[in-house]
């Protein structure tokens, strides 16, 4: 059945009648950001990362940024009340008219419910990919992760290093380690993931909208698996 939704959504997008909304679920470090960049390149849909939106506010020292930083630095989720408007404002922009790729949203049941009711109003059936990975692998990945200060593109120092050390292949920006990619904060983020975000798997399974992908293999293989699941016939 899930394939039916996916197929319908993609066919509709091809016919330009209905937007394609792709949601990437998975713990921190599962590769949502990396895959979202590749999917953006393939499908030309905007990549919307709530983490990037928040980091941009922090950089600009806005009121929202100041509030969000307190939670992010502790590995906690930013309250739903702060994140919902941010996300819904973003997806209301013109470039999202044909659809978008969500990376890092929803992360709680109330977020998922409000997104779902918004999509229902527009008769949009999202494609949802759950990236599966063990906690041990997450810890190894995130302690080796650097990302571009400017465009957010992530790199793994061993598995997918930049061509020039410290410099982003895409935009030439500087690569930095995120302040929340320390061992202590990663452990906290994983705990928060299991408590608050993992229940979304059951939520979306009950809506028969979910595809599970093992994301411990090479990046390109995970990408191919995502694309073939998206194209699966009913
Ligand atoms: P990410 O870049 O997706 O790993 O997000 C970094 C941090 O931003 C998270 O650890 C949260 O503190 C916060 N954040 C990002 N997206 C959300 C969300 N949908 N709900 C609550 N907090 C979020």
PDB file of C-alpha atoms and ligand atoms in Angstrom:
ATOM      1  CA  UNK A   1       0.000   0.000   0.000  1.00  0.00           C
ATOM      2  CA  UNK A   2       2.786   2.440   0.919  1.00  0.00           C
ATOM      3  CA  UNK A   3       4.085   2.100  -2.642  1.00  0.00           C
ATOM      4  CA  UNK A   4       0.705   3.302  -3.897  1.00  0.00           C
ATOM      5  CA  UNK A   5       1.084   6.604  -2.039  1.00  0.00           C
ATOM      6  CA  UNK A   6       4.628   7.075  -3.256  1.00  0.00           C
ATOM      7  CA  UNK A   7       3.805   6.209  -6.803  1.00  0.00           C
ATOM      8  CA  UNK A   8       0.777   8.509  -6.762  1.00  0.00           C
ATOM      9  CA  UNK A   9       2.792  11.334  -5.280  1.00  0.00           C
ATOM     10  CA  UNK A  10       5.637  11.067  -7.778  1.00  0.00           C
ATOM     11  CA  UNK A  11       3.391  10.555 -10.795  1.00  0.00           C
ATOM     12  CA  UNK A  12       1.380  13.574  -9.724  1.00  0.00           C
ATOM     13  CA  UNK A  13       4.552  15.613  -9.354  1.00  0.00           C
ATOM     14  CA  UNK A  14       5.628  14.581 -12.829  1.00  0.00           C
ATOM     15  CA  UNK A  15       2.240  15.687 -14.140  1.00  0.00           C
ATOM     16  CA  UNK A  16       2.713  18.903 -12.128  1.00  0.00           C
ATOM     17  CA  UNK A  17      -0.665  18.477 -10.454  1.00  0.00           C
ATOM     18  CA  UNK A  18       0.357  17.812  -6.868  1.00  0.00           C
ATOM     19  CA  UNK A  19       3.425  18.808  -4.848  1.00  0.00           C
ATOM     20  CA  UNK A  20       5.885  16.123  -3.728  1.00  0.00           C
ATOM     21  CA  UNK A  21       6.659  16.261  -0.033  1.00  0.00           C
ATOM     22  CA  UNK A  22       9.507  14.018   1.037  1.00  0.00           C
ATOM     23  CA  UNK A  23      10.179  13.568   4.751  1.00  0.00           C
ATOM     24  CA  UNK A  24      13.483  12.126   5.937  1.00  0.00           C
ATOM     25  CA  UNK A  25      13.248  10.536   9.376  1.00  0.00           C
ATOM     26  CA  UNK A  26      16.124   9.059  11.340  1.00  0.00           C
ATOM     27  CA  UNK A  27      18.397   9.742  14.306  1.00  0.00           C
ATOM     28  CA  UNK A  28      21.088  12.423  14.279  1.00  0.00           C
ATOM     29  CA  UNK A  29      23.940  11.208  12.089  1.00  0.00           C
ATOM     30  CA  UNK A  30      21.780   8.915   9.951  1.00  0.00           C
ATOM     31  CA  UNK A  31      22.662  10.979   6.862  1.00  0.00           C
ATOM     32  CA  UNK A  32      19.434  12.954   6.436  1.00  0.00           C
ATOM     33  CA  UNK A  33      21.350  16.096   5.464  1.00  0.00           C
ATOM     34  CA  UNK A  34      23.665  14.310   3.029  1.00  0.00           C
ATOM     35  CA  UNK A  35      20.802  12.461   1.333  1.00  0.00           C
ATOM     36  CA  UNK A  36      18.643  15.612   1.247  1.00  0.00           C
ATOM     37  CA  UNK A  37      21.376  17.462  -0.674  1.00  0.00           C
ATOM     38  CA  UNK A  38      21.576  14.594  -3.221  1.00  0.00           C
ATOM     39  CA  UNK A  39      17.785  14.363  -3.515  1.00  0.00           C
ATOM     40  CA  UNK A  40      17.599  18.127  -4.006  1.00  0.00           C
ATOM     41  CA  UNK A  41      20.104  17.856  -6.865  1.00  0.00           C
ATOM     42  CA  UNK A  42      18.122  15.026  -8.481  1.00  0.00           C
ATOM     43  CA  UNK A  43      14.547  16.280  -8.041  1.00  0.00           C
ATOM     44  CA  UNK A  44      15.181  20.068  -7.870  1.00  0.00           C
ATOM     45  CA  UNK A  45      13.023  20.369  -4.753  1.00  0.00           C
ATOM     46  CA  UNK A  46      14.046  22.754  -1.929  1.00  0.00           C
ATOM     47  CA  UNK A  47      15.921  21.078   0.937  1.00  0.00           C
ATOM     48  CA  UNK A  48      14.511  22.372   4.200  1.00  0.00           C
ATOM     49  CA  UNK A  49      16.517  21.566   7.308  1.00  0.00           C
ATOM     50  CA  UNK A  50      15.038  22.963  10.512  1.00  0.00           C
ATOM     51  CA  UNK A  51      18.493  22.597  12.104  1.00  0.00           C
ATOM     52  CA  UNK A  52      19.966  24.848   9.360  1.00  0.00           C
ATOM     53  CA  UNK A  53      17.116  27.354   9.736  1.00  0.00           C
ATOM     54  CA  UNK A  54      17.804  27.538  13.478  1.00  0.00           C
ATOM     55  CA  UNK A  55      21.585  27.800  13.004  1.00  0.00           C
ATOM     56  CA  UNK A  56      20.969  30.682  10.593  1.00  0.00           C
ATOM     57  CA  UNK A  57      18.951  32.476  13.290  1.00  0.00           C
ATOM     58  CA  UNK A  58      21.742  31.825  15.786  1.00  0.00           C
ATOM     59  CA  UNK A  59      24.300  33.275  13.364  1.00  0.00           C
ATOM     60  CA  UNK A  60      22.160  36.377  12.876  1.00  0.00           C
ATOM     61  CA  UNK A  61      21.628  36.619  16.654  1.00  0.00           C
ATOM     62  CA  UNK A  62      17.844  36.973  16.321  1.00  0.00           C
ATOM     63  CA  UNK A  63      15.515  36.535  19.318  1.00  0.00           C
ATOM     64  CA  UNK A  64      14.579  33.086  18.009  1.00  0.00           C
ATOM     65  CA  UNK A  65      18.260  32.240  17.551  1.00  0.00           C
ATOM     66  CA  UNK A  66      19.090  33.252  21.126  1.00  0.00           C
ATOM     67  CA  UNK A  67      16.247  31.134  22.514  1.00  0.00           C
ATOM     68  CA  UNK A  68      17.018  28.130  20.274  1.00  0.00           C
ATOM     69  CA  UNK A  69      20.746  28.097  21.096  1.00  0.00           C
ATOM     70  CA  UNK A  70      20.060  27.321  24.750  1.00  0.00           C
ATOM     71  CA  UNK A  71      18.286  24.089  23.774  1.00  0.00           C
ATOM     72  CA  UNK A  72      20.581  23.106  20.901  1.00  0.00           C
ATOM     73  CA  UNK A  73      23.746  23.417  23.005  1.00  0.00           C
ATOM     74  CA  UNK A  74      22.245  21.023  25.567  1.00  0.00           C
ATOM     75  CA  UNK A  75      21.201  18.485  22.926  1.00  0.00           C
ATOM     76  CA  UNK A  76      17.526  19.143  23.626  1.00  0.00           C
ATOM     77  CA  UNK A  77      14.755  19.796  21.129  1.00  0.00           C
ATOM     78  CA  UNK A  78      13.685  23.381  20.578  1.00  0.00           C
ATOM     79  CA  UNK A  79      10.064  23.725  21.833  1.00  0.00           C
ATOM     80  CA  UNK A  80       7.353  22.984  19.262  1.00  0.00           C
ATOM     81  CA  UNK A  81       5.981  26.507  19.694  1.00  0.00           C
ATOM     82  CA  UNK A  82       9.239  27.981  18.335  1.00  0.00           C
ATOM     83  CA  UNK A  83       9.775  25.543  15.492  1.00  0.00           C
ATOM     84  CA  UNK A  84       6.290  25.218  13.958  1.00  0.00           C
ATOM     85  CA  UNK A  85       5.955  28.829  12.703  1.00  0.00           C
ATOM     86  CA  UNK A  86       9.501  28.738  11.395  1.00  0.00           C
ATOM     87  CA  UNK A  87       8.813  25.602   9.353  1.00  0.00           C
ATOM     88  CA  UNK A  88       5.338  26.521   8.150  1.00  0.00           C
ATOM     89  CA  UNK A  89       6.511  29.999   7.074  1.00  0.00           C
ATOM     90  CA  UNK A  90       9.305  28.381   5.100  1.00  0.00           C
ATOM     91  CA  UNK A  91       7.118  25.832   3.285  1.00  0.00           C
ATOM     92  CA  UNK A  92       4.652  28.594   2.389  1.00  0.00           C
ATOM     93  CA  UNK A  93       7.268  30.295   0.248  1.00  0.00           C
ATOM     94  CA  UNK A  94       6.955  30.282  -3.521  1.00  0.00           C
ATOM     95  CA  UNK A  95       9.830  27.880  -4.188  1.00  0.00           C
ATOM     96  CA  UNK A  96       7.958  25.152  -2.243  1.00  0.00           C
ATOM     97  CA  UNK A  97       4.920  25.226  -4.536  1.00  0.00           C
ATOM     98  CA  UNK A  98       5.986  22.019  -6.320  1.00  0.00           C
ATOM     99  CA  UNK A  99       7.072  20.324  -3.099  1.00  0.00           C
ATOM    100  CA  UNK A 100      10.015  20.123  -0.731  1.00  0.00           C
ATOM    101  CA  UNK A 101      12.339  17.798   1.172  1.00  0.00           C
ATOM    102  CA  UNK A 102      12.136  17.926   4.968  1.00  0.00           C
ATOM    103  CA  UNK A 103      15.272  17.127   6.967  1.00  0.00           C
ATOM    104  CA  UNK A 104      14.856  17.225  10.746  1.00  0.00           C
ATOM    105  CA  UNK A 105      11.134  17.952  10.830  1.00  0.00           C
ATOM    106  CA  UNK A 106       8.916  16.542  12.274  1.00  0.00           C
ATOM    107  CA  UNK A 107      10.694  15.474  15.444  1.00  0.00           C
ATOM    108  CA  UNK A 108       7.757  15.154  17.844  1.00  0.00           C
ATOM    109  CA  UNK A 109       4.228  13.754  17.594  1.00  0.00           C
ATOM    110  CA  UNK A 110       2.617  17.241  17.825  1.00  0.00           C
ATOM    111  CA  UNK A 111       4.874  18.408  14.962  1.00  0.00           C
ATOM    112  CA  UNK A 112       3.905  15.355  12.879  1.00  0.00           C
ATOM    113  CA  UNK A 113       0.209  15.850  13.609  1.00  0.00           C
ATOM    114  CA  UNK A 114       0.211  19.499  12.637  1.00  0.00           C
ATOM    115  CA  UNK A 115       2.187  18.790   9.446  1.00  0.00           C
ATOM    116  CA  UNK A 116      -0.170  15.928   8.591  1.00  0.00           C
ATOM    117  CA  UNK A 117      -3.292  18.041   9.032  1.00  0.00           C
ATOM    118  CA  UNK A 118      -1.776  20.765   6.880  1.00  0.00           C
ATOM    119  CA  UNK A 119      -0.917  18.214   4.152  1.00  0.00           C
ATOM    120  CA  UNK A 120      -4.382  16.622   4.417  1.00  0.00           C
ATOM    121  CA  UNK A 121      -5.980  20.022   3.782  1.00  0.00           C
ATOM    122  CA  UNK A 122      -4.030  20.221   0.539  1.00  0.00           C
ATOM    123  CA  UNK A 123      -4.648  16.514  -0.316  1.00  0.00           C
ATOM    124  CA  UNK A 124      -0.901  15.834  -0.317  1.00  0.00           C
ATOM    125  CA  UNK A 125       0.354  12.347   0.598  1.00  0.00           C
ATOM    126  CA  UNK A 126       3.975  12.649   1.707  1.00  0.00           C
ATOM    127  CA  UNK A 127       6.728  10.129   0.950  1.00  0.00           C
ATOM    128  CA  UNK A 128       8.423   9.198   4.212  1.00  0.00           C
ATOM    129  CA  UNK A 129      11.837   7.554   4.406  1.00  0.00           C
ATOM    130  CA  UNK A 130      13.072   6.219   7.742  1.00  0.00           C
ATOM    131  CA  UNK A 131      16.880   5.958   7.815  1.00  0.00           C
ATOM    132  CA  UNK A 132      17.904   3.150  10.177  1.00  0.00           C
ATOM    133  CA  UNK A 133      21.242   3.113  12.002  1.00  0.00           C
ATOM    134  CA  UNK A 134      22.662   1.798  15.288  1.00  0.00           C
ATOM    135  CA  UNK A 135      23.593   4.261  18.072  1.00  0.00           C
ATOM    136  CA  UNK A 136      27.221   3.079  18.041  1.00  0.00           C
ATOM    137  CA  UNK A 137      27.545   4.004  14.357  1.00  0.00           C
ATOM    138  CA  UNK A 138      25.911   7.410  14.996  1.00  0.00           C
ATOM    139  CA  UNK A 139      28.539   8.225  17.609  1.00  0.00           C
ATOM    140  CA  UNK A 140      31.359   7.243  15.245  1.00  0.00           C
ATOM    141  CA  UNK A 141      29.896   9.290  12.385  1.00  0.00           C
ATOM    142  CA  UNK A 142      29.122  12.462  14.288  1.00  0.00           C
ATOM    143  CA  UNK A 143      32.467  12.755  16.011  1.00  0.00           C
ATOM    144  CA  UNK A 144      34.013  12.606  12.488  1.00  0.00           C
ATOM    145  CA  UNK A 145      31.562  15.082  10.956  1.00  0.00           C
ATOM    146  CA  UNK A 146      32.371  18.577   9.769  1.00  0.00           C
ATOM    147  CA  UNK A 147      30.016  20.836   7.843  1.00  0.00           C
ATOM    148  CA  UNK A 148      30.213  23.977   5.777  1.00  0.00           C
ATOM    149  CA  UNK A 149      29.736  27.189   7.745  1.00  0.00           C
ATOM    150  CA  UNK A 150      28.129  28.771   4.694  1.00  0.00           C
ATOM    151  CA  UNK A 151      25.933  26.186   2.934  1.00  0.00           C
ATOM    152  CA  UNK A 152      25.661  23.443   5.587  1.00  0.00           C
ATOM    153  CA  UNK A 153      26.948  20.594   3.366  1.00  0.00           C
ATOM    154  CA  UNK A 154      28.175  17.817   5.686  1.00  0.00           C
ATOM    155  CA  UNK A 155      31.405  15.771   5.255  1.00  0.00           C
ATOM    156  CA  UNK A 156      32.733  12.717   7.095  1.00  0.00           C
ATOM    157  CA  UNK A 157      36.477  13.086   7.620  1.00  0.00           C
ATOM    158  CA  UNK A 158      37.127   9.400   6.804  1.00  0.00           C
ATOM    159  CA  UNK A 159      34.263   8.271   4.535  1.00  0.00           C
ATOM    160  CA  UNK A 160      33.439  11.386   2.502  1.00  0.00           C
ATOM    161  CA  UNK A 161      36.213  13.946   3.053  1.00  0.00           C
ATOM    162  CA  UNK A 162      36.318  17.241   1.127  1.00  0.00           C
ATOM    163  CA  UNK A 163      38.744  17.429  -1.817  1.00  0.00           C
ATOM    164  CA  UNK A 164      40.687  20.194  -0.031  1.00  0.00           C
ATOM    165  CA  UNK A 165      41.032  19.882   3.719  1.00  0.00           C
ATOM    166  CA  UNK A 166      38.840  22.383   5.595  1.00  0.00           C
ATOM    167  CA  UNK A 167      37.146  23.739   2.450  1.00  0.00           C
ATOM    168  CA  UNK A 168      33.649  22.968   1.128  1.00  0.00           C
ATOM    169  CA  UNK A 169      33.654  21.305  -2.320  1.00  0.00           C
ATOM    170  CA  UNK A 170      30.338  22.981  -3.177  1.00  0.00           C
ATOM    171  CA  UNK A 171      30.790  26.629  -2.229  1.00  0.00           C
ATOM    172  CA  UNK A 172      34.370  27.073  -0.974  1.00  0.00           C
ATOM    173  CA  UNK A 173      33.128  27.904   2.563  1.00  0.00           C
ATOM    174  CA  UNK A 174      35.026  26.898   5.704  1.00  0.00           C
ATOM    175  CA  UNK A 175      34.330  23.501   7.262  1.00  0.00           C
ATOM    176  CA  UNK A 176      33.698  23.466  11.002  1.00  0.00           C
ATOM    177  CA  UNK A 177      32.626  20.944  13.618  1.00  0.00           C
ATOM    178  CA  UNK A 178      29.167  21.690  15.003  1.00  0.00           C
ATOM    179  CA  UNK A 179      29.135  22.696  18.666  1.00  0.00           C
ATOM    180  CA  UNK A 180      26.547  19.963  19.346  1.00  0.00           C
ATOM    181  CA  UNK A 181      28.720  17.201  17.785  1.00  0.00           C
ATOM    182  CA  UNK A 182      30.652  16.523  20.996  1.00  0.00           C
ATOM    183  CA  UNK A 183      30.402  13.064  22.626  1.00  0.00           C
ATOM    184  CA  UNK A 184      28.323  14.342  25.574  1.00  0.00           C
ATOM    185  CA  UNK A 185      25.838  16.291  23.465  1.00  0.00           C
ATOM    186  CA  UNK A 186      25.540  13.455  20.901  1.00  0.00           C
ATOM    187  CA  UNK A 187      24.616  11.040  23.720  1.00  0.00           C
ATOM    188  CA  UNK A 188      21.947  13.470  24.894  1.00  0.00           C
ATOM    189  CA  UNK A 189      20.611  13.960  21.343  1.00  0.00           C
ATOM    190  CA  UNK A 190      20.343  10.194  20.894  1.00  0.00           C
ATOM    191  CA  UNK A 191      18.400   9.870  24.143  1.00  0.00           C
ATOM    192  CA  UNK A 192      16.063  12.656  23.033  1.00  0.00           C
ATOM    193  CA  UNK A 193      15.693  10.954  19.628  1.00  0.00           C
ATOM    194  CA  UNK A 194      14.643   7.626  21.216  1.00  0.00           C
ATOM    195  CA  UNK A 195      12.208   9.303  23.603  1.00  0.00           C
ATOM    196  CA  UNK A 196      10.610  11.956  21.416  1.00  0.00           C
ATOM    197  CA  UNK A 197      11.253  11.257  17.729  1.00  0.00           C
ATOM    198  CA  UNK A 198      11.271   7.441  17.443  1.00  0.00           C
ATOM    199  CA  UNK A 199       7.506   7.293  18.231  1.00  0.00           C
ATOM    200  CA  UNK A 200       6.999   8.932  14.815  1.00  0.00           C
ATOM    201  CA  UNK A 201       7.824   5.579  13.208  1.00  0.00           C
ATOM    202  CA  UNK A 202       4.666   4.034  14.687  1.00  0.00           C
ATOM    203  CA  UNK A 203       2.723   7.206  13.843  1.00  0.00           C
ATOM    204  CA  UNK A 204       3.636   7.010  10.144  1.00  0.00           C
ATOM    205  CA  UNK A 205       3.374   3.213  10.021  1.00  0.00           C
ATOM    206  CA  UNK A 206      -0.232   3.573  11.139  1.00  0.00           C
ATOM    207  CA  UNK A 207      -0.769   5.922   8.181  1.00  0.00           C
ATOM    208  CA  UNK A 208       0.945   3.353   5.874  1.00  0.00           C
ATOM    209  CA  UNK A 209       3.291   6.020   4.575  1.00  0.00           C
ATOM    210  CA  UNK A 210       6.695   4.712   5.622  1.00  0.00           C
ATOM    211  CA  UNK A 211       9.722   3.177   3.856  1.00  0.00           C
ATOM    212  CA  UNK A 212      12.601   1.794   5.933  1.00  0.00           C
ATOM    213  CA  UNK A 213      16.137   2.088   4.570  1.00  0.00           C
ATOM    214  CA  UNK A 214      19.286   0.731   6.177  1.00  0.00           C
ATOM    215  CA  UNK A 215      21.702   3.659   6.041  1.00  0.00           C
ATOM    216  CA  UNK A 216      24.882   2.044   7.360  1.00  0.00           C
ATOM    217  CA  UNK A 217      26.173   1.295   3.836  1.00  0.00           C
ATOM    218  CA  UNK A 218      27.882   3.627   1.344  1.00  0.00           C
ATOM    219  CA  UNK A 219      26.178   6.987   0.729  1.00  0.00           C
ATOM    220  CA  UNK A 220      25.544   6.248  -2.968  1.00  0.00           C
ATOM    221  CA  UNK A 221      23.887   2.885  -2.160  1.00  0.00           C
ATOM    222  CA  UNK A 222      21.601   4.525   0.433  1.00  0.00           C
ATOM    223  CA  UNK A 223      20.696   7.168  -2.153  1.00  0.00           C
ATOM    224  CA  UNK A 224      19.833   4.509  -4.761  1.00  0.00           C
ATOM    225  CA  UNK A 225      17.712   2.662  -2.182  1.00  0.00           C
ATOM    226  CA  UNK A 226      15.800   5.849  -1.365  1.00  0.00           C
ATOM    227  CA  UNK A 227      15.167   6.656  -5.024  1.00  0.00           C
ATOM    228  CA  UNK A 228      14.049   3.111  -5.863  1.00  0.00           C
ATOM    229  CA  UNK A 229      11.678   3.108  -2.891  1.00  0.00           C
ATOM    230  CA  UNK A 230      10.261   6.423  -4.063  1.00  0.00           C
ATOM    231  CA  UNK A 231       9.654   4.959  -7.506  1.00  0.00           C
ATOM    232  CA  UNK A 232       8.203   1.668  -6.301  1.00  0.00           C
ATOM    233  CA  UNK A 233       5.054   0.661  -8.079  1.00  0.00           C
ATOM    234  CA  UNK A 234       1.969  -0.218  -6.053  1.00  0.00           C
TER     235      UNK A 234
HETATM  236  P1  LIG B   1      19.851  18.963  13.194  1.00  0.00           P
HETATM  237  O1  LIG B   1      20.700  19.901  12.396  1.00  0.00           O
HETATM  238  O2  LIG B   1      18.654  18.474  12.438  1.00  0.00           O
HETATM  239  O3  LIG B   1      20.652  17.852  13.831  1.00  0.00           O
HETATM  240  O4  LIG B   1      19.259  19.841  14.410  1.00  0.00           O
HETATM  241  C1  LIG B   1      20.112  20.437  15.360  1.00  0.00           C
HETATM  242  C2  LIG B   1      19.309  20.816  16.579  1.00  0.00           C
HETATM  243  O5  LIG B   1      18.301  21.781  16.229  1.00  0.00           O
HETATM  244  C3  LIG B   1      18.547  19.683  17.250  1.00  0.00           C
HETATM  245  O6  LIG B   1      19.358  18.917  18.132  1.00  0.00           O
HETATM  246  C4  LIG B   1      17.442  20.450  17.969  1.00  0.00           C
HETATM  247  O7  LIG B   1      17.941  21.068  19.144  1.00  0.00           O
HETATM  248  C5  LIG B   1      17.109  21.553  16.982  1.00  0.00           C
HETATM  249  N1  LIG B   1      16.046  21.143  16.052  1.00  0.00           N
HETATM  250  C6  LIG B   1      16.153  20.936  14.705  1.00  0.00           C
HETATM  251  N2  LIG B   1      14.981  20.574  14.184  1.00  0.00           N
HETATM  252  C7  LIG B   1      14.094  20.534  15.215  1.00  0.00           C
HETATM  253  C8  LIG B   1      12.720  20.202  15.324  1.00  0.00           C
HETATM  254  N3  LIG B   1      11.994  19.821  14.270  1.00  0.00           N
HETATM  255  N4  LIG B   1      12.142  20.267  16.558  1.00  0.00           N
HETATM  256  C9  LIG B   1      12.842  20.663  17.632  1.00  0.00           C
HETATM  257  N5  LIG B   1      14.147  20.971  17.606  1.00  0.00           N
HETATM  258  C10 LIG B   1      14.778  20.914  16.415  1.00  0.00           C
END
